[in-house]
């Protein structure tokens, strides 16, 4: 086979499977997104200001302290943030990273989807090439009965060749305290019923820090609105704020923020 023929074959193969686009500079940006194959920089990383998150003081302080340790190269935990929707789990993760960056810490956030768990060893290989601390953020994670990805995540957390490197910590949010769904029938399993339940709890146990985010009462909701409104120079009617939440069937930080966006829109302001 001639060299010319080999060259044509190689070029044809490259066209069929073009090289992956270049990875973003891991030292240059405050936040990134992993799509399962490449790391892309986030053009505008603008998390909610840390001081504006109210009603979750204990949770956000625990997150800030753990993340500060990690940014300094000290021992730090992987974190599970669990609880009701709209209670500030995701906002806390981004806000903590933003606060540390504002304080001068060289730390970055990498967000990836739950369906890319099987690709994380490849991401870890890339991150081992830098000493910069990273927080890998997996939002709204949950596994159904028998999901194999639950064991994949356990292996990433517990050690071994595929485990995350020392400069990476995993921050995971979930609506379920134990991530994997559980059923009352598990308690009635006649064969090793304790083992069935323990296997479900084992994943959550891999996180050194587990923080619960709970539904808030009416007064706490109004105070969240008040804090946002004061920050942006907006006036509001507490009764209207309550009505806004009632119409949506939920009182949460997310609903409070949506109401403030409505107020800002009425006033012709940006938030």
mmCIF file of C-alpha atoms in Angstrom:
data_model
loop_
_atom_site.group_PDB
_atom_site.id
_atom_site.type_symbol
_atom_site.label_atom_id
_atom_site.label_comp_id
_atom_site.label_asym_id
_atom_site.label_seq_id
_atom_site.Cartn_x
_atom_site.Cartn_y
_atom_site.Cartn_z
ATOM 1 C CA UNK A 1 0.000 0.000 0.000
ATOM 2 C CA UNK A 2 1.495 3.325 -1.072
ATOM 3 C CA UNK A 3 2.117 6.301 1.191
ATOM 4 C CA UNK A 4 -0.300 8.363 -0.895
ATOM 5 C CA UNK A 5 -3.077 5.815 -0.384
ATOM 6 C CA UNK A 6 -2.414 5.695 3.361
ATOM 7 C CA UNK A 7 -2.596 9.472 3.505
ATOM 8 C CA UNK A 8 -5.948 9.501 1.692
ATOM 9 C CA UNK A 9 -7.318 6.854 4.066
ATOM 10 C CA UNK A 10 -6.145 8.840 7.104
ATOM 11 C CA UNK A 11 -7.723 12.030 5.779
ATOM 12 C CA UNK A 12 -10.999 10.226 5.112
ATOM 13 C CA UNK A 13 -11.057 8.869 8.653
ATOM 14 C CA UNK A 14 -10.443 12.357 10.060
ATOM 15 C CA UNK A 15 -13.411 13.672 8.099
ATOM 16 C CA UNK A 16 -15.606 10.900 9.483
ATOM 17 C CA UNK A 17 -14.433 11.503 13.048
ATOM 18 C CA UNK A 18 -13.138 15.085 13.280
ATOM 19 C CA UNK A 19 -11.035 16.015 16.298
ATOM 20 C CA UNK A 20 -12.830 17.410 19.325
ATOM 21 C CA UNK A 21 -12.886 21.197 19.613
ATOM 22 C CA UNK A 22 -10.206 22.622 21.898
ATOM 23 C CA UNK A 23 -10.918 22.724 25.628
ATOM 24 C CA UNK A 24 -11.363 26.088 27.318
ATOM 25 C CA UNK A 25 -8.412 27.474 29.258
ATOM 26 C CA UNK A 26 -8.882 26.016 32.737
ATOM 27 C CA UNK A 27 -7.014 28.877 34.361
ATOM 28 C CA UNK A 28 -8.814 31.791 32.746
ATOM 29 C CA UNK A 29 -12.537 31.698 33.574
ATOM 30 C CA UNK A 30 -14.696 31.692 36.712
ATOM 31 C CA UNK A 31 -17.117 29.001 35.483
ATOM 32 C CA UNK A 32 -17.406 26.284 32.859
ATOM 33 C CA UNK A 33 -19.835 23.731 31.439
ATOM 34 C CA UNK A 34 -18.908 20.104 30.719
ATOM 35 C CA UNK A 35 -20.993 18.523 27.947
ATOM 36 C CA UNK A 36 -19.584 15.033 28.258
ATOM 37 C CA UNK A 37 -16.697 15.623 25.862
ATOM 38 C CA UNK A 38 -15.453 19.203 26.120
ATOM 39 C CA UNK A 39 -15.191 22.025 28.631
ATOM 40 C CA UNK A 40 -16.685 25.342 27.535
ATOM 41 C CA UNK A 41 -16.228 28.624 29.373
ATOM 42 C CA UNK A 42 -19.315 30.412 30.703
ATOM 43 C CA UNK A 43 -19.479 33.802 29.021
ATOM 44 C CA UNK A 44 -21.198 35.613 31.905
ATOM 45 C CA UNK A 45 -21.016 34.077 35.371
ATOM 46 C CA UNK A 46 -23.242 36.289 37.519
ATOM 47 C CA UNK A 47 -24.545 34.414 40.572
ATOM 48 C CA UNK A 48 -26.850 35.957 43.150
ATOM 49 C CA UNK A 49 -24.879 37.948 45.703
ATOM 50 C CA UNK A 50 -24.093 35.844 48.756
ATOM 51 C CA UNK A 51 -25.494 38.434 51.175
ATOM 52 C CA UNK A 52 -28.861 38.424 49.367
ATOM 53 C CA UNK A 53 -29.570 34.775 50.134
ATOM 54 C CA UNK A 54 -31.733 34.833 53.245
ATOM 55 C CA UNK A 55 -33.601 32.249 55.264
ATOM 56 C CA UNK A 56 -30.817 29.702 54.733
ATOM 57 C CA UNK A 57 -28.061 31.230 56.854
ATOM 58 C CA UNK A 58 -26.805 27.991 58.400
ATOM 59 C CA UNK A 59 -26.671 26.186 55.063
ATOM 60 C CA UNK A 60 -24.884 28.931 53.174
ATOM 61 C CA UNK A 61 -22.319 29.477 55.955
ATOM 62 C CA UNK A 62 -21.524 25.752 56.029
ATOM 63 C CA UNK A 63 -21.111 25.824 52.255
ATOM 64 C CA UNK A 64 -18.909 28.891 52.351
ATOM 65 C CA UNK A 65 -16.607 27.445 55.013
ATOM 66 C CA UNK A 66 -16.245 24.108 53.224
ATOM 67 C CA UNK A 67 -15.602 25.813 49.897
ATOM 68 C CA UNK A 68 -13.094 28.219 51.434
ATOM 69 C CA UNK A 69 -11.108 25.253 52.732
ATOM 70 C CA UNK A 70 -11.144 23.665 49.307
ATOM 71 C CA UNK A 71 -10.050 26.904 47.634
ATOM 72 C CA UNK A 72 -7.117 27.076 50.049
ATOM 73 C CA UNK A 73 -6.041 23.517 49.253
ATOM 74 C CA UNK A 74 -7.161 22.136 52.600
ATOM 75 C CA UNK A 75 -9.323 19.099 53.337
ATOM 76 C CA UNK A 76 -12.942 19.655 52.274
ATOM 77 C CA UNK A 77 -16.083 17.611 51.795
ATOM 78 C CA UNK A 78 -18.143 16.629 48.807
ATOM 79 C CA UNK A 79 -21.571 18.170 49.467
ATOM 80 C CA UNK A 80 -25.151 17.012 48.998
ATOM 81 C CA UNK A 81 -27.772 19.775 49.057
ATOM 82 C CA UNK A 82 -31.232 18.271 49.298
ATOM 83 C CA UNK A 83 -34.764 19.526 49.772
ATOM 84 C CA UNK A 84 -37.765 21.184 48.205
ATOM 85 C CA UNK A 85 -37.605 22.902 44.839
ATOM 86 C CA UNK A 86 -36.904 26.615 44.783
ATOM 87 C CA UNK A 87 -35.396 26.755 48.281
ATOM 88 C CA UNK A 88 -31.977 28.014 47.205
ATOM 89 C CA UNK A 89 -29.865 24.901 46.676
ATOM 90 C CA UNK A 90 -28.501 25.771 43.239
ATOM 91 C CA UNK A 91 -28.292 29.476 44.002
ATOM 92 C CA UNK A 92 -26.200 28.742 47.086
ATOM 93 C CA UNK A 93 -23.626 26.734 45.127
ATOM 94 C CA UNK A 94 -23.086 29.459 42.537
ATOM 95 C CA UNK A 95 -23.260 32.248 45.102
ATOM 96 C CA UNK A 96 -20.578 30.677 47.297
ATOM 97 C CA UNK A 97 -18.207 30.343 44.348
ATOM 98 C CA UNK A 98 -18.890 33.947 43.354
ATOM 99 C CA UNK A 99 -18.222 35.147 46.898
ATOM 100 C CA UNK A 100 -14.903 33.314 47.109
ATOM 101 C CA UNK A 101 -13.840 34.720 43.757
ATOM 102 C CA UNK A 102 -14.761 38.219 44.950
ATOM 103 C CA UNK A 103 -12.575 37.561 48.003
ATOM 104 C CA UNK A 104 -9.647 36.747 45.721
ATOM 105 C CA UNK A 105 -9.712 32.943 45.779
ATOM 106 C CA UNK A 106 -8.686 31.176 42.571
ATOM 107 C CA UNK A 107 -11.504 28.641 42.375
ATOM 108 C CA UNK A 108 -13.900 27.796 39.541
ATOM 109 C CA UNK A 109 -17.246 26.105 39.017
ATOM 110 C CA UNK A 110 -17.858 23.389 36.430
ATOM 111 C CA UNK A 111 -21.479 22.425 35.815
ATOM 112 C CA UNK A 112 -22.416 19.144 34.207
ATOM 113 C CA UNK A 113 -25.698 17.351 33.621
ATOM 114 C CA UNK A 114 -26.654 14.239 35.516
ATOM 115 C CA UNK A 115 -26.730 12.190 32.314
ATOM 116 C CA UNK A 116 -22.980 12.749 31.794
ATOM 117 C CA UNK A 117 -21.870 10.901 34.923
ATOM 118 C CA UNK A 118 -20.255 8.142 32.884
ATOM 119 C CA UNK A 119 -17.982 10.750 31.246
ATOM 120 C CA UNK A 120 -16.662 12.244 34.477
ATOM 121 C CA UNK A 121 -13.486 10.105 34.581
ATOM 122 C CA UNK A 122 -12.474 11.801 31.321
ATOM 123 C CA UNK A 123 -13.161 15.204 32.882
ATOM 124 C CA UNK A 124 -11.170 14.241 35.968
ATOM 125 C CA UNK A 125 -8.225 13.339 33.746
ATOM 126 C CA UNK A 126 -8.290 16.856 32.324
ATOM 127 C CA UNK A 127 -8.545 18.478 35.746
ATOM 128 C CA UNK A 128 -5.641 16.478 37.162
ATOM 129 C CA UNK A 129 -3.441 18.495 34.849
ATOM 130 C CA UNK A 130 -4.017 21.669 36.859
ATOM 131 C CA UNK A 131 -3.639 22.610 40.511
ATOM 132 C CA UNK A 132 -6.556 25.041 40.429
ATOM 133 C CA UNK A 133 -9.406 24.029 42.784
ATOM 134 C CA UNK A 134 -12.690 23.189 41.047
ATOM 135 C CA UNK A 135 -16.214 22.579 42.279
ATOM 136 C CA UNK A 136 -18.040 20.166 40.002
ATOM 137 C CA UNK A 137 -21.724 21.037 40.203
ATOM 138 C CA UNK A 138 -24.397 18.462 39.343
ATOM 139 C CA UNK A 139 -27.844 20.016 39.654
ATOM 140 C CA UNK A 140 -31.182 18.325 40.347
ATOM 141 C CA UNK A 141 -29.852 14.776 40.458
ATOM 142 C CA UNK A 142 -32.114 11.831 41.144
ATOM 143 C CA UNK A 143 -32.082 8.159 40.259
ATOM 144 C CA UNK A 144 -35.010 5.861 39.710
ATOM 145 C CA UNK A 145 -35.205 2.333 41.041
ATOM 146 C CA UNK A 146 -32.381 0.198 39.666
ATOM 147 C CA UNK A 147 -30.543 3.082 37.989
ATOM 148 C CA UNK A 148 -26.969 2.063 37.238
ATOM 149 C CA UNK A 149 -25.734 5.652 37.378
ATOM 150 C CA UNK A 150 -26.178 5.622 41.162
ATOM 151 C CA UNK A 151 -23.350 3.105 41.466
ATOM 152 C CA UNK A 152 -21.301 5.130 38.976
ATOM 153 C CA UNK A 153 -21.538 8.180 41.235
ATOM 154 C CA UNK A 154 -20.640 6.105 44.283
ATOM 155 C CA UNK A 155 -17.468 4.898 42.604
ATOM 156 C CA UNK A 156 -16.516 8.464 41.693
ATOM 157 C CA UNK A 157 -16.858 9.513 45.321
ATOM 158 C CA UNK A 158 -15.471 6.560 47.228
ATOM 159 C CA UNK A 159 -12.005 6.290 45.706
ATOM 160 C CA UNK A 160 -10.132 4.201 43.195
ATOM 161 C CA UNK A 161 -8.781 4.898 39.755
ATOM 162 C CA UNK A 162 -11.937 6.698 38.568
ATOM 163 C CA UNK A 163 -12.398 8.840 41.684
ATOM 164 C CA UNK A 164 -12.250 12.602 41.551
ATOM 165 C CA UNK A 165 -8.803 14.182 41.947
ATOM 166 C CA UNK A 166 -7.747 16.096 45.054
ATOM 167 C CA UNK A 167 -8.405 19.508 43.466
ATOM 168 C CA UNK A 168 -12.044 18.630 42.702
ATOM 169 C CA UNK A 169 -15.052 18.395 44.984
ATOM 170 C CA UNK A 170 -18.548 17.355 43.913
ATOM 171 C CA UNK A 171 -21.527 19.510 44.912
ATOM 172 C CA UNK A 172 -24.812 17.780 44.101
ATOM 173 C CA UNK A 173 -28.373 19.055 44.518
ATOM 174 C CA UNK A 174 -31.342 16.721 44.751
ATOM 175 C CA UNK A 175 -34.981 16.872 45.743
ATOM 176 C CA UNK A 176 -34.472 13.567 47.548
ATOM 177 C CA UNK A 177 -32.476 13.278 50.747
ATOM 178 C CA UNK A 178 -31.020 9.940 49.656
ATOM 179 C CA UNK A 179 -30.924 10.777 45.900
ATOM 180 C CA UNK A 180 -32.123 7.275 44.944
ATOM 181 C CA UNK A 181 -35.882 6.774 45.184
ATOM 182 C CA UNK A 182 -37.081 4.538 48.017
ATOM 183 C CA UNK A 183 -40.304 2.622 48.481
ATOM 184 C CA UNK A 184 -42.053 1.330 51.559
ATOM 185 C CA UNK A 185 -42.019 -2.155 50.013
ATOM 186 C CA UNK A 186 -38.281 -2.264 50.625
ATOM 187 C CA UNK A 187 -38.976 -2.612 54.332
ATOM 188 C CA UNK A 188 -41.011 -5.756 53.601
ATOM 189 C CA UNK A 189 -38.410 -7.504 51.436
ATOM 190 C CA UNK A 190 -38.036 -10.949 53.050
ATOM 191 C CA UNK A 191 -34.491 -11.419 51.711
ATOM 192 C CA UNK A 192 -31.828 -9.197 53.284
ATOM 193 C CA UNK A 193 -34.215 -6.258 53.687
ATOM 194 C CA UNK A 194 -31.558 -4.370 55.659
ATOM 195 C CA UNK A 195 -29.155 -4.740 52.736
ATOM 196 C CA UNK A 196 -31.763 -3.394 50.313
ATOM 197 C CA UNK A 197 -32.219 -0.212 52.336
ATOM 198 C CA UNK A 198 -28.517 0.177 53.135
ATOM 199 C CA UNK A 199 -27.648 0.034 49.437
ATOM 200 C CA UNK A 200 -29.938 3.015 48.815
ATOM 201 C CA UNK A 201 -28.493 5.000 51.710
ATOM 202 C CA UNK A 202 -24.896 4.236 50.744
ATOM 203 C CA UNK A 203 -24.811 6.868 47.996
ATOM 204 C CA UNK A 204 -25.886 9.754 50.237
ATOM 205 C CA UNK A 205 -23.424 8.556 52.865
ATOM 206 C CA UNK A 206 -20.538 9.207 50.452
ATOM 207 C CA UNK A 207 -21.035 12.952 50.922
ATOM 208 C CA UNK A 208 -19.194 14.313 53.942
ATOM 209 C CA UNK A 209 -21.562 17.277 54.201
ATOM 210 C CA UNK A 210 -25.331 16.929 53.722
ATOM 211 C CA UNK A 211 -27.451 20.083 53.949
ATOM 212 C CA UNK A 212 -31.245 20.182 54.024
ATOM 213 C CA UNK A 213 -33.215 23.030 52.449
ATOM 214 C CA UNK A 214 -36.815 23.234 53.616
ATOM 215 C CA UNK A 215 -40.020 25.053 52.769
ATOM 216 C CA UNK A 216 -40.342 28.431 54.463
ATOM 217 C CA UNK A 217 -43.226 30.063 56.284
ATOM 218 C CA UNK A 218 -45.008 33.237 55.237
ATOM 219 C CA UNK A 219 -42.949 35.604 57.379
ATOM 220 C CA UNK A 220 -39.665 34.199 56.073
ATOM 221 C CA UNK A 221 -40.915 34.506 52.501
ATOM 222 C CA UNK A 222 -41.860 38.165 52.981
ATOM 223 C CA UNK A 223 -38.435 38.859 54.512
ATOM 224 C CA UNK A 224 -36.734 37.386 51.452
ATOM 225 C CA UNK A 225 -38.804 39.653 49.223
ATOM 226 C CA UNK A 226 -37.982 42.606 51.486
ATOM 227 C CA UNK A 227 -34.246 41.935 51.198
ATOM 228 C CA UNK A 228 -34.314 41.708 47.413
ATOM 229 C CA UNK A 229 -36.541 44.787 47.114
ATOM 230 C CA UNK A 230 -34.290 46.875 49.357
ATOM 231 C CA UNK A 231 -31.203 45.852 47.406
ATOM 232 C CA UNK A 232 -32.700 46.948 44.103
ATOM 233 C CA UNK A 233 -34.460 50.036 45.443
ATOM 234 C CA UNK A 234 -37.970 48.698 44.910
ATOM 235 C CA UNK A 235 -41.077 49.244 47.007
ATOM 236 C CA UNK A 236 -43.542 46.418 47.541
ATOM 237 C CA UNK A 237 -46.790 45.515 49.241
ATOM 238 C CA UNK A 238 -46.393 42.482 51.557
ATOM 239 C CA UNK A 239 -49.991 41.446 50.920
ATOM 240 C CA UNK A 240 -49.435 41.458 47.173
ATOM 241 C CA UNK A 241 -46.217 39.460 47.659
ATOM 242 C CA UNK A 242 -48.194 36.867 49.641
ATOM 243 C CA UNK A 243 -50.887 36.763 46.979
ATOM 244 C CA UNK A 244 -48.201 36.210 44.323
ATOM 245 C CA UNK A 245 -46.939 33.170 46.236
ATOM 246 C CA UNK A 246 -50.456 31.873 46.885
ATOM 247 C CA UNK A 247 -51.273 31.944 43.180
ATOM 248 C CA UNK A 248 -48.205 29.837 42.510
ATOM 249 C CA UNK A 249 -48.910 27.402 45.314
ATOM 250 C CA UNK A 250 -45.483 27.823 46.864
ATOM 251 C CA UNK A 251 -43.481 30.053 49.177
ATOM 252 C CA UNK A 252 -39.797 29.855 48.346
ATOM 253 C CA UNK A 253 -36.758 31.922 47.513
ATOM 254 C CA UNK A 254 -37.369 31.241 43.835
ATOM 255 C CA UNK A 255 -40.952 32.559 43.994
ATOM 256 C CA UNK A 256 -39.739 35.603 45.957
ATOM 257 C CA UNK A 257 -37.191 36.332 43.240
ATOM 258 C CA UNK A 258 -39.836 35.976 40.530
ATOM 259 C CA UNK A 259 -42.013 38.496 42.341
ATOM 260 C CA UNK A 260 -39.093 40.926 42.586
ATOM 261 C CA UNK A 261 -38.462 40.530 38.848
ATOM 262 C CA UNK A 262 -42.115 41.486 38.329
ATOM 263 C CA UNK A 263 -41.682 44.554 40.536
ATOM 264 C CA UNK A 264 -38.543 45.601 38.683
ATOM 265 C CA UNK A 265 -40.291 45.198 35.347
ATOM 266 C CA UNK A 266 -43.147 47.418 36.481
ATOM 267 C CA UNK A 267 -40.654 50.029 37.633
ATOM 268 C CA UNK A 268 -38.671 49.895 34.398
ATOM 269 C CA UNK A 269 -35.546 48.597 36.137
ATOM 270 C CA UNK A 270 -33.107 45.775 35.484
ATOM 271 C CA UNK A 271 -32.165 43.167 38.083
#
